[in-house]
PDB file of C-alpha atoms in Angstrom:
ATOM      1  CA  MET A   1     -19.172 102.162  33.070  1.00 74.00           C
ATOM      2  CA  ILE A   2     -22.051 100.910  30.914  1.00 85.00           C
ATOM      3  CA  PRO A   3     -23.358  97.295  31.226  1.00 85.00           C
ATOM      4  CA  LEU A   4     -21.483  96.069  28.140  1.00 86.00           C
ATOM      5  CA  GLU A   5     -18.199  97.414  29.491  1.00 86.00           C
ATOM      6  CA  ARG A   6     -18.810  95.821  32.898  1.00 88.00           C
ATOM      7  CA  GLN A   7     -19.621  92.497  31.293  1.00 86.00           C
ATOM      8  CA  ARG A   8     -16.438  92.627  29.218  1.00 87.00           C
ATOM      9  CA  ALA A   9     -14.505  93.392  32.403  1.00 88.00           C
ATOM     10  CA  ILE A  10     -16.078  90.388  34.142  1.00 87.00           C
ATOM     11  CA  LEU A  11     -15.124  88.121  31.239  1.00 86.00           C
ATOM     12  CA  GLN A  12     -11.579  89.491  31.287  1.00 87.00           C
ATOM     13  CA  MET A  13     -11.219  88.745  35.006  1.00 86.00           C
ATOM     14  CA  LEU A  14     -12.507  85.221  34.436  1.00 86.00           C
ATOM     15  CA  GLN A  15     -10.078  84.774  31.567  1.00 83.00           C
ATOM     16  CA  GLU A  16      -7.232  85.678  33.910  1.00 85.00           C
ATOM     17  CA  GLN A  17      -8.417  83.947  37.079  1.00 87.00           C
ATOM     18  CA  GLY A  18     -10.833  81.177  36.035  1.00 82.00           C
ATOM     19  CA  SER A  19     -13.279  82.098  38.783  1.00 85.00           C
ATOM     20  CA  VAL A  20     -13.958  85.191  40.880  1.00 88.00           C
ATOM     21  CA  SER A  21     -16.104  86.044  43.901  1.00 89.00           C
ATOM     22  CA  ILE A  22     -19.046  88.443  43.808  1.00 88.00           C
ATOM     23  CA  THR A  23     -17.285  90.588  46.426  1.00 90.00           C
ATOM     24  CA  SER A  24     -14.193  90.916  44.226  1.00 90.00           C
ATOM     25  CA  LEU A  25     -16.321  91.957  41.249  1.00 89.00           C
ATOM     26  CA  VAL A  26     -18.142  94.580  43.306  1.00 89.00           C
ATOM     27  CA  GLU A  27     -14.806  96.057  44.441  1.00 89.00           C
ATOM     28  CA  ALA A  28     -13.203  95.903  40.987  1.00 89.00           C
ATOM     29  CA  LEU A  29     -16.152  97.426  39.137  1.00 89.00           C
ATOM     30  CA  GLY A  30     -17.199  99.901  41.826  1.00 88.00           C
ATOM     31  CA  VAL A  31     -20.897  98.973  41.620  1.00 90.00           C
ATOM     32  CA  SER A  32     -23.472  97.313  43.873  1.00 90.00           C
ATOM     33  CA  HIS A  33     -23.995  93.595  44.428  1.00 86.00           C
ATOM     34  CA  MET A  34     -27.324  93.891  42.610  1.00 87.00           C
ATOM     35  CA  THR A  35     -25.687  95.439  39.530  1.00 91.00           C
ATOM     36  CA  VAL A  36     -23.024  92.726  39.423  1.00 87.00           C
ATOM     37  CA  ARG A  37     -25.652  90.009  39.739  1.00 85.00           C
ATOM     38  CA  ARG A  38     -27.653  91.517  36.862  1.00 86.00           C
ATOM     39  CA  ASP A  39     -24.537  91.486  34.665  1.00 87.00           C
ATOM     40  CA  ILE A  40     -23.756  87.897  35.647  1.00 86.00           C
ATOM     41  CA  HIS A  41     -27.342  86.867  34.944  1.00 82.00           C
ATOM     42  CA  ARG A  42     -27.111  88.322  31.430  1.00 85.00           C
ATOM     43  CA  LEU A  43     -23.786  86.587  30.760  1.00 86.00           C
ATOM     44  CA  GLU A  44     -25.137  83.315  32.112  1.00 83.00           C
ATOM     45  CA  GLU A  45     -28.161  83.518  29.815  1.00 80.00           C
ATOM     46  CA  LEU A  46     -25.677  83.746  26.933  1.00 80.00           C
ATOM     47  CA  GLY A  47     -23.689  80.776  28.228  1.00 78.00           C
ATOM     48  CA  ARG A  48     -20.548  82.857  28.830  1.00 82.00           C
ATOM     49  CA  VAL A  49     -20.328  82.292  32.605  1.00 83.00           C
ATOM     50  CA  VAL A  50     -21.742  79.975  35.252  1.00 82.00           C
ATOM     51  CA  SER A  51     -22.783  80.771  38.809  1.00 82.00           C
ATOM     52  CA  VAL A  52     -20.943  78.917  41.572  1.00 82.00           C
ATOM     53  CA  PRO A  53     -21.412  79.273  45.342  1.00 80.00           C
ATOM     54  CA  GLY A  54     -20.217  82.781  46.253  1.00 81.00           C
ATOM     55  CA  GLY A  55     -19.156  83.800  42.787  1.00 85.00           C
ATOM     56  CA  VAL A  56     -18.895  83.028  39.099  1.00 83.00           C
ATOM     57  CA  SER A  57     -16.624  80.961  36.837  1.00 85.00           C
ATOM     58  CA  ARG A  58     -16.051  80.110  33.210  1.00 83.00           C
ATOM     59  CA  PRO A  59     -18.155  77.250  31.776  1.00 80.00           C
ATOM     60  CA  GLU A  60     -16.414  73.901  31.719  1.00 77.00           C
ATOM     61  CA  ARG A  61     -16.220  72.591  28.158  1.00 74.00           C
ATOM     62  CA  LEU A  62     -17.071  68.900  27.827  1.00 64.00           C
ATOM     63  CA  ALA A  63     -15.435  67.343  24.781  1.00 58.00           C
ATOM     64  CA  LEU A  64     -16.082  63.699  25.668  1.00 52.00           C
ATOM     65  CA  ASP A  65     -18.474  62.024  28.071  1.00 59.00           C
ATOM     66  CA  GLN A  66     -16.922  60.066  30.939  1.00 52.00           C
ATOM     67  CA  SER A  67     -17.275  56.275  30.923  1.00 49.00           C
ATOM     68  CA  HIS A  68     -19.875  54.405  32.953  1.00 53.00           C
ATOM     69  CA  THR A  69     -17.141  52.994  35.206  1.00 52.00           C
ATOM     70  CA  VAL A  70     -15.803  56.453  36.059  1.00 53.00           C
ATOM     71  CA  LYS A  71     -19.237  57.995  36.599  1.00 54.00           C
ATOM     72  CA  GLU A  72     -20.359  55.158  38.862  1.00 55.00           C
ATOM     73  CA  GLY A  73     -17.863  56.244  41.516  1.00 52.00           C
ATOM     74  CA  LEU A  74     -18.733  59.962  41.433  1.00 57.00           C
ATOM     75  CA  GLN A  75     -21.229  61.905  43.593  1.00 71.00           C
ATOM     76  CA  GLN A  76     -22.740  58.704  44.981  1.00 83.00           C
ATOM     77  CA  ALA A  77     -24.569  60.256  47.944  1.00 89.00           C
ATOM     78  CA  GLN A  78     -26.089  62.914  45.668  1.00 92.00           C
ATOM     79  CA  LYS A  79     -27.297  60.300  43.184  1.00 94.00           C
ATOM     80  CA  LEU A  80     -28.948  58.224  45.884  1.00 94.00           C
ATOM     81  CA  ALA A  81     -30.794  61.220  47.296  1.00 95.00           C
ATOM     82  CA  ILE A  82     -31.905  62.265  43.801  1.00 97.00           C
ATOM     83  CA  ALA A  83     -33.144  58.726  43.159  1.00 96.00           C
ATOM     84  CA  GLN A  84     -35.301  58.772  46.296  1.00 95.00           C
ATOM     85  CA  ALA A  85     -36.899  62.065  45.261  1.00 97.00           C
ATOM     86  CA  ALA A  86     -37.399  60.860  41.682  1.00 97.00           C
ATOM     87  CA  ALA A  87     -39.238  57.741  42.856  1.00 97.00           C
ATOM     88  CA  GLU A  88     -41.829  59.976  44.512  1.00 96.00           C
ATOM     89  CA  GLN A  89     -42.744  61.317  41.049  1.00 96.00           C
ATOM     90  CA  VAL A  90     -43.944  57.884  39.883  1.00 97.00           C
ATOM     91  CA  GLN A  91     -47.247  56.087  40.422  1.00 95.00           C
ATOM     92  CA  PRO A  92     -47.937  52.334  40.122  1.00 94.00           C
ATOM     93  CA  GLY A  93     -49.007  51.551  36.574  1.00 95.00           C
ATOM     94  CA  ASN A  94     -46.879  54.258  34.970  1.00 97.00           C
ATOM     95  CA  VAL A  95     -44.817  53.776  31.837  1.00 98.00           C
ATOM     96  CA  VAL A  96     -41.388  55.069  32.867  1.00 98.00           C
ATOM     97  CA  PHE A  97     -38.410  55.810  30.654  1.00 98.00           C
ATOM     98  CA  LEU A  98     -34.969  55.655  32.291  1.00 98.00           C
ATOM     99  CA  ASP A  99     -32.277  57.374  30.273  1.00 98.00           C
ATOM    100  CA  ALA A 100     -28.758  55.956  30.245  1.00 96.00           C
ATOM    101  CA  GLY A 101     -26.751  57.018  33.277  1.00 94.00           C
ATOM    102  CA  THR A 102     -25.653  56.158  36.802  1.00 94.00           C
ATOM    103  CA  THR A 103     -28.199  58.500  38.427  1.00 96.00           C
ATOM    104  CA  THR A 104     -31.008  56.791  36.514  1.00 97.00           C
ATOM    105  CA  LEU A 105     -29.521  53.434  37.531  1.00 96.00           C
ATOM    106  CA  ALA A 106     -30.051  54.462  41.164  1.00 96.00           C
ATOM    107  CA  ILE A 107     -33.637  55.454  40.288  1.00 97.00           C
ATOM    108  CA  ALA A 108     -34.191  52.029  38.721  1.00 97.00           C
ATOM    109  CA  HIS A 109     -33.206  50.347  41.990  1.00 96.00           C
ATOM    110  CA  CYS A 110     -35.731  52.503  43.869  1.00 96.00           C
ATOM    111  CA  LEU A 111     -38.544  51.792  41.405  1.00 97.00           C
ATOM    112  CA  ALA A 112     -37.934  48.057  40.946  1.00 96.00           C
ATOM    113  CA  PRO A 113     -40.365  46.903  43.680  1.00 95.00           C
ATOM    114  CA  MET A 114     -43.231  49.147  42.480  1.00 95.00           C
ATOM    115  CA  PRO A 115     -46.105  47.047  41.015  1.00 94.00           C
ATOM    116  CA  ASN A 116     -47.713  47.120  37.576  1.00 95.00           C
ATOM    117  CA  MET A 117     -44.980  49.183  35.948  1.00 97.00           C
ATOM    118  CA  VAL A 118     -43.675  49.329  32.396  1.00 98.00           C
ATOM    119  CA  PHE A 119     -39.989  50.246  32.176  1.00 98.00           C
ATOM    120  CA  VAL A 120     -38.222  51.421  29.022  1.00 98.00           C
ATOM    121  CA  THR A 121     -34.493  52.108  28.962  1.00 98.00           C
ATOM    122  CA  ASN A 122     -31.502  52.402  26.657  1.00 98.00           C
ATOM    123  CA  ASP A 123     -29.048  51.524  29.446  1.00 97.00           C
ATOM    124  CA  LEU A 124     -27.685  47.969  29.611  1.00 96.00           C
ATOM    125  CA  SER A 125     -26.942  48.150  33.349  1.00 95.00           C
ATOM    126  CA  ILE A 126     -30.462  49.367  34.103  1.00 97.00           C
ATOM    127  CA  ALA A 127     -32.005  46.646  31.925  1.00 97.00           C
ATOM    128  CA  LEU A 128     -29.941  43.960  33.654  1.00 96.00           C
ATOM    129  CA  GLY A 129     -30.684  45.321  37.126  1.00 95.00           C
ATOM    130  CA  LEU A 130     -34.436  45.513  36.518  1.00 97.00           C
ATOM    131  CA  SER A 131     -34.504  42.048  34.968  1.00 96.00           C
ATOM    132  CA  GLU A 132     -33.006  40.692  38.200  1.00 94.00           C
ATOM    133  CA  ARG A 133     -34.872  42.871  40.735  1.00 93.00           C
ATOM    134  CA  SER A 134     -38.304  43.334  39.162  1.00 94.00           C
ATOM    135  CA  ARG A 135     -41.054  41.297  37.540  1.00 93.00           C
ATOM    136  CA  ASN A 136     -42.470  44.347  35.771  1.00 96.00           C
ATOM    137  CA  GLU A 137     -42.703  44.677  32.001  1.00 97.00           C
ATOM    138  CA  LEU A 138     -39.322  45.774  30.643  1.00 98.00           C
ATOM    139  CA  TYR A 139     -38.208  47.025  27.216  1.00 98.00           C
ATOM    140  CA  PHE A 140     -34.695  47.763  26.032  1.00 97.00           C
ATOM    141  CA  ALA A 141     -34.469  50.462  23.356  1.00 97.00           C
ATOM    142  CA  GLY A 142     -31.644  49.064  21.257  1.00 94.00           C
ATOM    143  CA  GLY A 143     -29.459  50.709  18.655  1.00 94.00           C
ATOM    144  CA  ALA A 144     -25.794  51.529  18.169  1.00 94.00           C
ATOM    145  CA  LEU A 145     -23.808  50.418  21.229  1.00 93.00           C
ATOM    146  CA  ASP A 146     -21.901  53.021  23.209  1.00 90.00           C
ATOM    147  CA  ARG A 147     -19.434  50.645  24.874  1.00 88.00           C
ATOM    148  CA  ALA A 148     -17.964  53.209  27.261  1.00 85.00           C
ATOM    149  CA  ASN A 149     -21.391  54.092  28.674  1.00 87.00           C
ATOM    150  CA  LEU A 150     -22.944  50.603  28.380  1.00 91.00           C
ATOM    151  CA  ALA A 151     -25.874  52.110  26.506  1.00 95.00           C
ATOM    152  CA  SER A 152     -27.455  52.389  23.084  1.00 96.00           C
ATOM    153  CA  ASP A 153     -27.961  55.591  21.157  1.00 95.00           C
ATOM    154  CA  GLY A 154     -28.503  56.928  17.652  1.00 95.00           C
ATOM    155  CA  SER A 155     -31.498  57.005  15.326  1.00 95.00           C
ATOM    156  CA  LEU A 156     -32.588  53.381  15.882  1.00 97.00           C
ATOM    157  CA  THR A 157     -32.743  53.899  19.632  1.00 97.00           C
ATOM    158  CA  ALA A 158     -34.611  57.180  19.177  1.00 97.00           C
ATOM    159  CA  ARG A 159     -37.105  55.504  16.844  1.00 97.00           C
ATOM    160  CA  MET A 160     -37.893  52.764  19.353  1.00 97.00           C
ATOM    161  CA  ILE A 161     -38.312  55.253  22.208  1.00 97.00           C
ATOM    162  CA  SER A 162     -40.832  57.170  20.119  1.00 96.00           C
ATOM    163  CA  GLN A 163     -43.109  54.095  19.946  1.00 96.00           C
ATOM    164  CA  PHE A 164     -44.038  54.312  23.633  1.00 97.00           C
ATOM    165  CA  ASN A 165     -46.589  56.440  25.469  1.00 97.00           C
ATOM    166  CA  VAL A 166     -44.293  57.358  28.349  1.00 98.00           C
ATOM    167  CA  ASP A 167     -45.854  58.859  31.480  1.00 98.00           C
ATOM    168  CA  VAL A 168     -42.601  59.960  33.137  1.00 98.00           C
ATOM    169  CA  ALA A 169     -39.134  60.121  31.600  1.00 98.00           C
ATOM    170  CA  PHE A 170     -36.048  60.628  33.741  1.00 98.00           C
ATOM    171  CA  MET A 171     -33.453  62.307  31.560  1.00 98.00           C
ATOM    172  CA  SER A 172     -29.779  62.229  32.508  1.00 96.00           C
ATOM    173  CA  THR A 173     -27.085  64.663  31.436  1.00 95.00           C
ATOM    174  CA  SER A 174     -23.375  65.309  31.810  1.00 91.00           C
ATOM    175  CA  SER A 175     -23.798  69.038  31.185  1.00 93.00           C
ATOM    176  CA  PHE A 176     -26.479  71.695  31.592  1.00 95.00           C
ATOM    177  CA  ASP A 177     -26.843  75.416  32.136  1.00 93.00           C
ATOM    178  CA  LEU A 178     -29.615  78.012  31.917  1.00 92.00           C
ATOM    179  CA  ARG A 179     -29.969  77.378  28.199  1.00 92.00           C
ATOM    180  CA  GLY A 180     -30.536  73.641  28.608  1.00 95.00           C
ATOM    181  CA  THR A 181     -28.790  70.288  28.339  1.00 96.00           C
ATOM    182  CA  SER A 182     -26.001  69.585  25.867  1.00 94.00           C
ATOM    183  CA  VAL A 183     -24.271  66.499  24.478  1.00 93.00           C
ATOM    184  CA  PRO A 184     -20.884  65.833  22.843  1.00 89.00           C
ATOM    185  CA  ALA A 185     -22.173  63.585  20.023  1.00 89.00           C
ATOM    186  CA  ASP A 186     -24.978  63.617  17.452  1.00 91.00           C
ATOM    187  CA  ALA A 187     -26.069  60.057  18.335  1.00 92.00           C
ATOM    188  CA  LYS A 188     -26.933  61.184  21.874  1.00 93.00           C
ATOM    189  CA  LEU A 189     -28.770  64.218  20.521  1.00 94.00           C
ATOM    190  CA  ALA A 190     -31.340  62.043  18.730  1.00 94.00           C
ATOM    191  CA  VAL A 191     -32.086  60.107  21.915  1.00 96.00           C
ATOM    192  CA  LYS A 192     -32.494  63.161  24.158  1.00 96.00           C
ATOM    193  CA  ARG A 193     -34.921  64.805  21.753  1.00 96.00           C
ATOM    194  CA  ALA A 194     -36.904  61.585  21.316  1.00 96.00           C
ATOM    195  CA  ILE A 195     -37.287  61.359  25.095  1.00 97.00           C
ATOM    196  CA  LYS A 196     -38.692  64.863  25.299  1.00 96.00           C
ATOM    197  CA  GLU A 197     -41.077  64.348  22.367  1.00 96.00           C
ATOM    198  CA  THR A 198     -42.377  61.020  23.696  1.00 95.00           C
ATOM    199  CA  ALA A 199     -42.918  61.630  27.406  1.00 98.00           C
ATOM    200  CA  ALA A 200     -45.894  63.340  29.040  1.00 98.00           C
ATOM    201  CA  ARG A 201     -43.429  64.579  31.676  1.00 98.00           C
ATOM    202  CA  THR A 202     -39.674  64.857  31.324  1.00 98.00           C
ATOM    203  CA  ILE A 203     -37.674  65.302  34.521  1.00 98.00           C
ATOM    204  CA  LEU A 204     -33.974  66.126  34.422  1.00 98.00           C
ATOM    205  CA  VAL A 205     -32.039  64.224  37.094  1.00 98.00           C
ATOM    206  CA  SER A 206     -28.484  65.418  37.605  1.00 96.00           C
ATOM    207  CA  ASP A 207     -26.169  66.197  40.483  1.00 94.00           C
ATOM    208  CA  SER A 208     -25.109  69.819  40.814  1.00 94.00           C
ATOM    209  CA  SER A 209     -21.553  69.202  39.570  1.00 91.00           C
ATOM    210  CA  LYS A 210     -22.969  68.958  36.017  1.00 92.00           C
ATOM    211  CA  TYR A 211     -24.309  72.521  36.127  1.00 93.00           C
ATOM    212  CA  GLY A 212     -22.101  74.921  34.182  1.00 87.00           C
ATOM    213  CA  ARG A 213     -20.619  72.251  31.942  1.00 89.00           C
ATOM    214  CA  VAL A 214     -21.226  72.751  28.215  1.00 89.00           C
ATOM    215  CA  ALA A 215     -20.867  70.222  25.388  1.00 90.00           C
ATOM    216  CA  SER A 216     -20.807  71.039  21.686  1.00 89.00           C
ATOM    217  CA  LEU A 217     -24.444  70.251  20.801  1.00 93.00           C
ATOM    218  CA  GLN A 218     -27.534  71.725  22.450  1.00 93.00           C
ATOM    219  CA  ALA A 219     -29.961  68.901  23.239  1.00 95.00           C
ATOM    220  CA  VAL A 220     -33.075  70.098  25.104  1.00 97.00           C
ATOM    221  CA  LYS A 221     -33.899  73.636  26.204  1.00 96.00           C
ATOM    222  CA  LEU A 222     -34.248  74.027  29.942  1.00 95.00           C
ATOM    223  CA  THR A 223     -37.676  75.610  29.489  1.00 96.00           C
ATOM    224  CA  ASP A 224     -38.847  72.457  27.655  1.00 97.00           C
ATOM    225  CA  ILE A 225     -38.174  70.322  30.741  1.00 97.00           C
ATOM    226  CA  ASP A 226     -41.019  69.676  33.185  1.00 98.00           C
ATOM    227  CA  GLY A 227     -38.903  69.489  36.319  1.00 98.00           C
ATOM    228  CA  ILE A 228     -35.357  69.213  37.651  1.00 98.00           C
ATOM    229  CA  ILE A 229     -34.119  67.143  40.578  1.00 98.00           C
ATOM    230  CA  THR A 230     -30.620  67.978  41.760  1.00 97.00           C
ATOM    231  CA  ASP A 231     -28.760  68.350  45.038  1.00 96.00           C
ATOM    232  CA  SER A 232     -28.347  71.270  47.407  1.00 94.00           C
ATOM    233  CA  GLY A 233     -24.833  71.971  46.115  1.00 92.00           C
ATOM    234  CA  LEU A 234     -26.336  74.020  43.280  1.00 92.00           C
ATOM    235  CA  ALA A 235     -25.382  77.702  43.664  1.00 88.00           C
ATOM    236  CA  ASP A 236     -28.108  79.894  45.175  1.00 88.00           C
ATOM    237  CA  SER A 237     -28.059  82.227  42.185  1.00 85.00           C
ATOM    238  CA  ALA A 238     -28.580  79.290  39.806  1.00 90.00           C
ATOM    239  CA  VAL A 239     -31.485  78.077  41.947  1.00 93.00           C
ATOM    240  CA  GLU A 240     -33.069  81.521  41.767  1.00 91.00           C
ATOM    241  CA  LYS A 241     -32.682  81.797  38.001  1.00 91.00           C
ATOM    242  CA  ILE A 242     -34.068  78.330  37.304  1.00 95.00           C
ATOM    243  CA  ARG A 243     -37.119  79.053  39.434  1.00 95.00           C
ATOM    244  CA  GLU A 244     -37.568  82.400  37.692  1.00 92.00           C
ATOM    245  CA  LEU A 245     -37.904  80.409  34.462  1.00 93.00           C
ATOM    246  CA  GLY A 246     -40.898  78.657  36.026  1.00 95.00           C
ATOM    247  CA  ILE A 247     -39.263  75.223  36.119  1.00 96.00           C
ATOM    248  CA  PRO A 248     -40.151  73.071  39.158  1.00 97.00           C
ATOM    249  CA  LEU A 249     -36.880  72.478  40.983  1.00 97.00           C
ATOM    250  CA  THR A 250     -36.326  69.896  43.718  1.00 97.00           C
ATOM    251  CA  LEU A 251     -33.161  70.187  45.817  1.00 97.00           C
ATOM    252  CA  VAL A 252     -32.175  67.122  47.822  1.00 96.00           C
ATOM    253  CA  ASP A 253     -29.849  66.736  50.778  1.00 92.00           C
ATOM    254  CA  PRO A 254     -27.258  64.033  49.930  1.00 85.00           C
ATOM    255  CA  GLN A 255     -27.538  62.207  53.237  1.00 69.00           C
ATOM    256  CA  LEU A 256     -29.779  59.294  52.349  1.00 46.00           C
ATOM    257  CA  GLU A 257     -28.785  55.643  52.381  1.00 47.00           C
ATOM    258  CA  PHE A 258     -29.394  53.343  49.445  1.00 43.00           C
ATOM    259  CA  PRO A 259     -32.648  51.375  49.854  1.00 44.00           C
ATOM    260  CA  ASN A 260     -32.417  47.609  50.372  1.00 40.00           C
TER     261      ASN A 260
END
């Protein structure tokens, strides 16, 4: 069986089962683990499959982003651990952009006591939290209001972001794979690209549950990101592929407590 035939067979099994283990693919195709992993790697590069612990599954299509209220209750331990690691990437005196999101909200809490900072954000909850917890310089990048996510987006927001010389930007996402991050709406697309163009360093902060989700619009290529911080739930094969791309990857253990 040639590679194209094997890859079609893998996609057919996923169509029927949703997900399948590496062991099952090896038995079904009559090839080695290494051959199966090469086929999966090729399909994952094309966005047709996503690696999960012990196997592979179909990408999860994201039509709409979840609301801030829903996201706030998800993967809390992972977000707190990611926030601790993200704070280590920042130095006093930095200009820091915090993208809209509940993971970046946790980062904001960690960074609030740091002196001589300039914070820029398009997230209303982050702006409110920093205004209460920090005396640092704070800018809100306003624009069209996304009520569900308590954030601003669109061209006006993107234009304001582009006015700053950002040292470190923490970019959030609800979906990413080996190709990069994706968004369900054009207004979010403008903001994500403005972040990348403005910041000296752009670090993607996302818990591992977002890996393998795909929205309709490609936002930022993974190879254009300067680092990724996620949790140890990311599949080993995904970890290997991301590091093969030369992207600094930090994996955190979601055991940390929220700082006081």
